[in-house]
Structures are given as structure tokens and as C-alpha cells.
XYZ file of C-alpha atoms in Angstrom:
460
model
C 200.706 82.751 209.382
C 196.671 81.935 210.730
C 194.268 81.752 208.294
C 190.648 84.082 207.944
C 187.687 81.893 208.442
C 185.703 81.292 204.899
C 182.065 84.057 204.782
C 178.630 83.241 203.119
C 178.924 87.396 202.665
C 177.625 88.695 199.293
C 178.398 92.793 198.475
C 175.254 94.633 199.135
C 172.934 95.187 195.809
C 170.744 97.901 195.649
C 168.054 98.889 197.106
C 165.929 99.360 193.793
C 167.208 95.188 193.430
C 165.078 95.219 196.969
C 161.129 94.933 194.912
C 160.334 94.691 191.570
C 159.239 98.038 189.923
C 155.079 97.363 188.137
C 154.630 101.519 188.570
C 156.422 102.488 185.458
C 155.365 99.831 183.054
C 151.791 100.444 184.505
C 151.977 104.317 183.321
C 153.230 103.822 179.827
C 150.504 101.079 179.486
C 147.714 103.626 180.375
C 149.813 106.233 178.363
C 149.285 104.260 174.971
C 145.113 103.365 175.600
C 144.950 107.532 176.045
C 147.335 108.529 172.941
C 145.141 105.431 171.113
C 141.646 107.375 172.288
C 142.705 110.276 171.437
C 143.799 109.750 167.691
C 140.257 106.849 166.998
C 138.001 110.200 168.450
C 140.087 112.532 165.841
C 140.253 110.448 162.857
C 136.006 109.666 163.639
C 135.865 113.591 163.687
C 137.843 114.198 160.938
C 135.745 111.152 158.698
C 132.803 113.403 159.870
C 134.026 116.697 158.870
C 134.962 114.977 154.944
C 131.603 112.493 154.659
C 129.741 116.599 155.539
C 132.022 118.468 153.418
C 130.849 115.580 150.838
C 127.388 115.497 151.474
C 127.167 119.343 151.751
C 128.876 120.658 148.661
C 128.211 117.637 146.638
C 125.660 118.112 144.069
C 121.449 117.384 144.331
C 120.135 114.762 142.230
C 117.181 116.296 140.964
C 117.600 113.517 137.517
C 114.488 111.151 138.285
C 112.265 114.453 139.530
C 112.542 116.315 136.891
C 113.353 114.226 133.339
C 109.236 114.791 132.459
C 108.556 117.571 133.097
C 107.706 118.461 130.124
C 105.776 115.377 129.185
C 103.309 115.480 132.511
C 103.243 119.392 131.592
C 101.342 118.572 128.285
C 99.227 115.803 129.532
C 98.454 119.125 131.961
C 97.537 120.620 128.581
C 95.997 117.869 126.899
C 93.323 117.663 130.107
C 93.091 121.100 129.594
C 91.223 120.269 125.950
C 94.793 121.334 123.467
C 95.415 119.345 120.597
C 98.168 117.340 120.856
C 99.217 118.837 117.247
C 99.389 122.164 118.723
C 101.858 121.094 121.838
C 105.466 121.729 121.140
C 108.173 119.571 123.178
C 112.110 119.643 123.495
C 114.229 117.232 124.208
C 115.480 117.555 128.508
C 118.555 119.121 128.044
C 120.953 118.269 130.947
C 122.760 120.801 132.825
C 124.978 120.006 135.605
C 125.963 122.918 138.546
C 128.063 122.407 140.977
C 125.316 122.255 142.846
C 122.738 120.483 140.944
C 121.869 118.052 138.228
C 118.997 118.038 136.916
C 117.002 118.590 133.195
C 115.504 121.136 131.378
C 112.351 121.394 128.706
C 111.071 123.942 126.791
C 107.143 123.529 125.492
C 105.775 125.757 122.736
C 101.720 125.415 123.003
C 99.127 127.127 120.187
C 96.129 128.209 122.266
C 92.104 128.136 120.608
C 90.250 130.813 120.479
C 87.829 129.302 123.525
C 91.216 128.429 125.490
C 91.951 131.193 129.050
C 95.347 131.197 129.077
C 94.974 132.392 132.465
C 92.661 128.954 133.664
C 95.747 126.464 131.589
C 97.987 128.237 133.713
C 95.837 127.399 137.012
C 95.597 123.961 135.884
C 99.004 123.600 135.896
C 100.101 126.075 139.599
C 97.695 123.446 140.490
C 99.428 119.664 138.928
C 103.002 120.731 140.274
C 102.687 121.762 143.736
C 102.742 118.131 144.575
C 105.804 118.118 143.765
C 107.160 121.846 145.580
C 107.562 122.477 142.159
C 106.608 126.304 141.422
C 104.553 127.803 138.645
C 105.498 130.941 137.652
C 103.890 133.219 135.364
C 103.913 136.004 133.422
C 102.724 138.205 130.715
C 105.232 138.060 127.160
C 105.945 140.620 124.733
C 105.926 137.648 122.953
C 103.250 134.840 123.768
C 100.326 135.371 126.142
C 101.389 133.362 129.119
C 104.739 131.984 130.058
C 105.984 130.277 132.794
C 109.250 128.834 134.800
C 108.847 125.660 136.802
C 111.486 125.821 139.467
C 112.922 123.709 142.089
C 114.860 124.647 145.165
C 115.412 127.127 143.265
C 116.918 126.244 139.390
C 114.714 126.552 136.584
C 113.990 123.251 135.578
C 111.138 124.318 132.013
C 109.491 126.433 130.859
C 106.313 126.986 128.710
C 104.825 129.351 126.859
C 101.259 129.487 125.489
C 100.155 131.689 122.215
C 97.416 132.511 120.963
C 96.634 130.284 117.640
C 94.320 131.728 114.856
C 90.377 130.999 115.767
C 90.197 126.911 113.947
C 87.896 124.600 114.502
C 89.893 122.028 116.590
C 87.866 118.158 117.705
C 87.938 118.223 121.480
C 89.560 114.742 122.681
C 87.279 113.184 125.418
C 89.692 113.682 128.209
C 92.884 111.293 129.049
C 93.389 109.579 132.027
C 96.281 111.245 133.358
C 97.706 111.456 137.382
C 100.069 114.201 136.140
C 102.033 114.522 139.155
C 101.837 110.655 141.108
C 100.784 110.143 144.898
C 104.776 109.806 145.726
C 107.296 111.435 146.096
C 108.494 111.944 141.979
C 106.363 112.545 138.689
C 104.455 108.825 138.413
C 104.799 107.084 135.110
C 103.688 108.706 131.350
C 101.222 106.470 130.984
C 99.313 106.135 126.816
C 96.564 108.490 125.952
C 93.560 107.780 125.761
C 92.440 106.196 121.806
C 89.805 108.855 120.958
C 87.909 105.731 118.796
C 87.097 102.560 121.181
C 88.782 99.357 119.710
C 86.765 97.349 117.607
C 83.945 95.473 119.397
C 83.984 97.511 121.804
C 81.309 99.768 123.774
C 81.483 103.616 123.197
C 83.313 105.367 125.210
C 80.096 106.751 128.572
C 83.188 109.634 128.549
C 82.704 111.670 125.032
C 82.738 115.664 126.163
C 81.524 117.985 123.397
C 83.778 121.369 122.784
C 83.454 123.757 125.904
C 80.928 126.067 125.904
C 83.208 128.914 126.455
C 80.300 130.903 128.460
C 80.603 128.767 130.752
C 84.138 128.013 131.572
C 85.099 128.952 134.508
C 88.423 131.512 136.050
C 89.725 131.503 138.851
C 92.698 132.691 140.761
C 95.585 130.890 141.234
C 95.200 128.097 143.580
C 91.434 127.490 143.437
C 89.825 124.583 141.571
C 88.060 124.657 138.272
C 85.709 122.716 136.547
C 88.032 121.356 133.202
C 86.046 120.029 130.663
C 82.355 120.956 129.193
C 79.299 119.064 129.284
C 78.315 114.921 127.565
C 76.380 115.163 124.750
C 72.878 114.419 125.483
C 71.520 110.890 124.900
C 75.794 109.643 123.940
C 75.011 107.062 126.907
C 75.480 103.562 125.855
C 71.939 101.888 125.986
C 71.725 99.387 127.682
C 69.402 95.955 126.004
C 67.775 93.962 128.159
C 69.596 94.885 131.012
C 69.641 91.871 133.511
C 70.869 93.873 136.843
C 71.550 97.266 138.516
C 74.696 98.691 139.710
C 74.940 102.327 141.683
C 78.656 103.506 141.905
C 78.968 106.514 144.939
C 82.316 108.508 144.621
C 82.965 110.298 147.816
C 85.037 112.450 149.612
C 84.272 115.444 146.502
C 84.750 118.791 147.816
C 88.837 119.315 147.499
C 88.701 119.638 143.682
C 91.734 118.754 141.531
C 92.949 115.891 138.708
C 90.969 113.255 140.123
C 87.334 115.691 140.680
C 88.455 116.858 136.898
C 88.065 113.196 136.065
C 84.945 111.920 137.214
C 83.564 115.048 136.117
C 84.183 113.999 132.830
C 82.316 109.965 132.746
C 79.250 108.957 133.018
C 76.214 111.569 134.773
C 74.969 108.475 136.445
C 77.622 108.092 138.980
C 76.428 109.729 142.314
C 79.067 112.130 144.078
C 78.860 113.055 147.795
C 80.450 115.921 148.636
C 81.600 116.923 151.668
C 81.311 120.031 154.145
C 83.638 122.268 155.355
C 85.856 121.284 152.282
C 87.215 124.058 149.343
C 85.195 123.585 146.073
C 82.067 121.518 147.725
C 79.864 124.222 146.794
C 81.685 125.036 143.575
C 81.174 120.894 142.714
C 77.307 120.625 143.566
C 76.806 123.309 140.624
C 78.733 121.639 137.915
C 78.149 117.843 139.098
C 73.901 118.984 138.631
C 74.583 121.146 135.806
C 76.672 118.397 133.658
C 73.456 115.967 135.259
C 75.246 113.443 138.048
C 72.903 112.843 141.297
C 74.761 115.141 144.267
C 74.715 113.197 147.898
C 75.815 114.982 151.453
C 78.656 113.406 152.739
C 77.740 113.872 155.763
C 81.481 113.196 158.195
C 80.430 111.279 161.051
C 81.728 110.355 164.819
C 84.410 107.650 164.588
C 85.928 105.122 166.911
C 89.399 106.502 166.662
C 89.761 110.305 168.244
C 92.048 111.510 165.360
C 90.063 111.282 162.792
C 88.049 114.273 163.216
C 86.291 116.116 159.860
C 85.229 119.835 160.732
C 82.339 119.636 161.433
C 81.290 116.633 162.234
C 78.477 114.855 164.332
C 79.517 113.570 167.645
C 76.624 110.947 169.500
C 77.386 113.584 172.387
C 75.715 115.830 170.770
C 71.608 117.209 171.684
C 69.383 116.787 168.235
C 69.594 120.802 167.915
C 73.066 120.446 167.252
C 72.459 117.639 164.989
C 70.445 119.250 163.550
C 72.368 122.691 162.829
C 75.600 121.138 161.966
C 73.568 119.252 159.382
C 71.483 122.553 158.008
C 74.643 123.696 158.083
C 76.572 120.481 155.027
C 73.070 120.978 153.866
C 73.236 124.633 152.837
C 77.442 124.103 151.712
C 75.412 121.498 148.818
C 72.555 122.767 147.190
C 70.655 120.210 145.336
C 71.509 117.145 147.447
C 68.851 114.768 146.989
C 70.609 112.344 149.932
C 73.364 111.794 152.408
C 75.289 109.090 153.461
C 78.125 108.561 156.428
C 81.479 109.553 156.624
C 83.590 107.944 159.027
C 81.092 107.099 161.526
C 82.650 104.016 162.764
C 81.132 105.077 166.035
C 78.177 106.752 166.097
C 76.980 104.777 163.626
C 76.351 102.102 165.924
C 74.843 105.020 168.913
C 71.164 104.163 167.553
C 69.862 106.951 170.341
C 72.037 109.073 168.530
C 71.428 108.373 165.224
C 67.349 108.558 166.298
C 68.359 112.071 167.221
C 69.905 112.626 163.648
C 66.915 111.288 161.304
C 64.501 112.600 163.733
C 65.676 116.117 162.503
C 66.060 114.861 158.738
C 62.676 112.855 158.532
C 60.374 116.082 157.635
C 63.077 117.154 154.641
C 62.482 114.260 151.768
C 65.854 113.113 151.862
C 67.343 109.123 151.734
C 69.366 108.210 153.203
C 72.194 105.709 152.299
C 74.478 103.444 155.734
C 78.432 103.670 154.003
C 78.551 100.623 156.911
C 81.609 102.042 157.959
C 81.424 99.491 161.309
C 80.089 95.332 161.125
C 78.228 97.341 164.063
C 76.548 100.039 161.259
C 72.828 100.300 162.576
C 72.394 103.283 160.765
C 69.948 101.107 157.707
C 67.433 99.979 160.206
C 67.123 103.503 162.179
C 66.230 105.162 159.058
C 64.147 102.590 158.228
C 62.359 102.593 161.296
C 61.907 106.670 161.333
C 60.018 105.859 157.775
C 63.357 107.586 155.643
C 64.271 105.922 152.059
C 67.293 103.782 152.633
C 70.053 101.292 151.517
C 73.306 100.324 152.404
C 76.380 99.760 150.667
C 77.056 96.426 148.895
C 80.810 96.885 149.125
C 83.481 99.375 148.648
C 85.757 99.830 145.512
C 88.926 101.170 146.340
C 89.483 100.674 149.994
C 92.693 98.967 148.411
C 93.846 101.407 146.082
C 95.505 99.280 144.173
C 94.630 98.823 140.121
C 94.453 95.084 140.805
C 91.853 95.658 143.584
C 89.477 97.679 143.020
C 89.566 95.712 139.575
C 88.956 92.533 141.309
C 86.154 94.516 143.618
C 84.246 95.702 140.051
C 84.312 92.033 139.268
C 82.756 91.980 142.944
C 80.301 94.192 142.252
C 79.310 93.359 138.843
C 78.780 89.654 140.757
C 76.244 90.596 142.676
C 74.003 92.496 141.501
C 74.041 89.532 139.363
C 72.648 87.761 142.307
C 70.505 90.623 143.699
C 69.575 92.277 140.924
C 71.099 95.154 142.434
C 74.636 96.206 143.427
C 76.123 99.594 144.574
C 79.899 100.242 145.658
C 81.386 103.154 147.031
C 84.808 104.810 145.830
C 86.391 108.307 146.408
C 87.924 110.819 144.451
C 91.377 109.448 143.887
C 93.671 109.283 140.470
C 93.636 105.091 140.415
C 90.611 105.250 141.087
C 89.345 108.351 138.279
C 91.052 106.394 135.743
C 89.738 102.980 136.376
C 86.508 104.206 136.287
C 87.049 106.228 132.905
C 88.327 102.685 131.636
C 85.393 99.861 133.344
C 81.960 101.939 133.261
C 81.731 101.236 129.853
C 81.885 96.962 130.681
C 78.124 97.786 132.965
C 76.542 97.884 128.955
C 78.222 95.220 127.773
C 77.434 92.783 130.428
C 74.053 93.702 130.380
C 73.892 95.770 134.129
C 72.756 99.076 134.324
C 74.547 102.236 135.945
C 71.751 103.980 137.823
C 72.040 106.651 140.309
C 71.702 105.508 143.848
C 68.245 107.800 144.887
C 66.864 104.474 142.148
C 67.784 101.831 144.803
C 66.635 102.917 147.971
C 63.606 102.027 148.901
């Protein structure tokens, strides 16, 4: 039997084994990535929804804002002339609702017959509006007036004003507080000013006589009215053998509010510079003169920055007629002004030609001019001299930096300059920190042999 030759033939492999299958793993990888992205997106959306629900329904935390409302209201009342013992303030009561956590305080105050409840309520409204705290007042059956303090719809305090029986009350010197601080949230509570100076300290220049009821100014809600009565004649400290003289100009008057009330209770040897086209320019000018302050027009002038524009300001491109018209309009709003200083004006006061047109318009008005020197390039002092207008330039700004420590350093420098030169002129502004500083430190001038004078005493 013949053997068949051997062969190397193997069974046929499946067709699919001839090339690797790479499509399936790639497809599966893409699907996995897509599913992962979808899951991540869903998780992110769910997280955002949870966070949104938490923030939306989380109770508002108003504890810091509302904790001292009663204390601050009591300070405003004392600044209006109420004796401390006539004000009763409850302990803040914690309120927790689903929408907010806050404190609620009740205040009871007993007014003397010389105090007008409407005026007191106006002062409260002015003090709290900066914090968006609304004071809604109305007549009450069992009291003279009542008011509710509310924030974002939450009642955070209530106050009731009662007229007490007529009795003699000691009028204290104005306490220096800023009822609401410049930043959001109530200002830190400051201790009240002492009625009597510390042993060895000079007599206070801010002692105030009982307010004249006939002189009280009652204004519609939201308007400013002076809070204090006139100074008692002869209460200014006498400076024996004065070694130097200092003038302090308080700029930017006309907006009213607590700083204005405080300054009006200080030594009337201050000079007040009042801005035209402000809500209370004319009222402040009249009240300041009644108290013995010197009043100036704080004339707005063109700055190098086009965004710093005050209504009615003088621009370098204006002709003589327009400059005169605007100046006369401004003077009409500040009756009794005896001089002018520039508000801003970093561009205008460096323009000799524009200054010449301005000085030409006031040279026959018997006004003096103070160069505020808001720029080193100012030639206002020199141009005023050329036109024969009595003039002087400021020495320094007291509150260019509003920090109390910085103001104190500038005040010390002002006194040092006065001793060196015989006189010095400081400019400051109607600001809470500045008003408080002046209240505390003006007596230092007399104690150190420096006389506080109106700026008109130093022009030449």
C-alpha cells in the first residue's frame, strides 16, 4: 500500500482572526468618557442647586448691623439735647426667624417742653438713612410720637417719645459721635464727652447755652436743621500772651448732617467755607453767622480730572461774563460771605489768564481770596495780589488723610508752623472724624499759647 505524501496544510482560520478588532475597544472608551462627563455635569448641577437653595433660604445675618441700634439712637437723642436719665433703652432681644437673625431694641424717651418731637424724629431719620435703616414715625395715642426702625422689611427697633412735665434740665455740651460710621454697619460706640474738663485742662470752647425755643428750626422729614443753640458770649478761652495765630477753614459746607451740627457747636473763631448748589448752603450760612462764625464762599473750579465736576464750577475756557455770572449766583446762595476760596481747581488755579478774568470780576466786591493750593502749580495767590485783592495761601490740609492719627499729626504740624512763622492756616472738611477731632483738640491751641482767629485776620 502506497503512503500518501505528508502535507503542511492546517485548517482554515476564521476570517475574523485575520486582523485584530480595534474598533470595539475605542468605541467603548468614547462611550465611557461621555458617560463620565455627563455624570460630572449632573453632579455639578446638583451641587449648584444645593448651594443656591442654601443661600436663597439661609436666614440673613443682621446681628452685627442691629446690635447697637438702640445705643446709637440714644446718642442721637442726647445730641438733640435730651438728658441721659430721660432715655431708657432695653437690652437687645435676639430674634430668629426663617428669613433673618437680628436684634430688636426698644427705646423710651421723655422730652422737655423745649424740644420738638418732629425735630427729634428728623434727626433720627438723618442719622440712620446711610445704613438703609428706615425710620417710620407716626403720632401715638399714649405718647407724643412713635417710630419703627426697619431694615429689609424686618422691624429691628421701636422708639417712643413722650413729653415730660416741664422741668429745668441742664444742657450738656454736644457729644461727639458719628451715629453711623462711613463703612457699612454701625460705627463703634464711643464714650460720651465729659461735662467737666479734667483737672488742669483748659475750659471747653464748645459749651452750649440752652437752645432758644423760638430759634428752633422745624423742617420737613429728610431736611437738615441745626441741632444746637448759640454759644454763650465770653466762654471762649482767653489766650494770655499769644505767641502765634492759627486760622482753620472747614470746607465743603452745605450738605448738613451730624458733622455740620457738631461744627456749629464749636468755637466760632473757625471759618466755614460753604459750597454753592448744595441742599443747605443758604441755611448754613445764616445759622453760622448767627453763631459768630466767619463765612466764605467755597467756589468750585475746574480740575485736571474731567470726572470731578461740581455744579456751577468755573472753567478756564469761560469768558469774563460767564465767570462773573456764576460767581454772583454762588455768592447769592451764601449770603454774608466775606471771602472766597477754591473748591478743587487744580486746572483753573494754574491758568493765570482764567484767574485774571475771575479776579477782575471780584476786585471791587471787597472780598478776600484764599488760595487752597490744591496743586503746586497754583498761581491764584500771585494773581490775586496783582489785582489788589487781599489774599493768603493755606499752610496745610488737616484731613487729607481721614485717619484720626494722621489728622493729629497734621494738627501738630500746624501749631509748629504757627510758632515758626507767627501764623498758619489749616483747611479741613465737614467729616465725622474731623468734627470729633476739632471738638477734642481746639482747646489745645489756647493751652499752648496759640490764638484761633478768623482767616480774614491773616489775609494781606
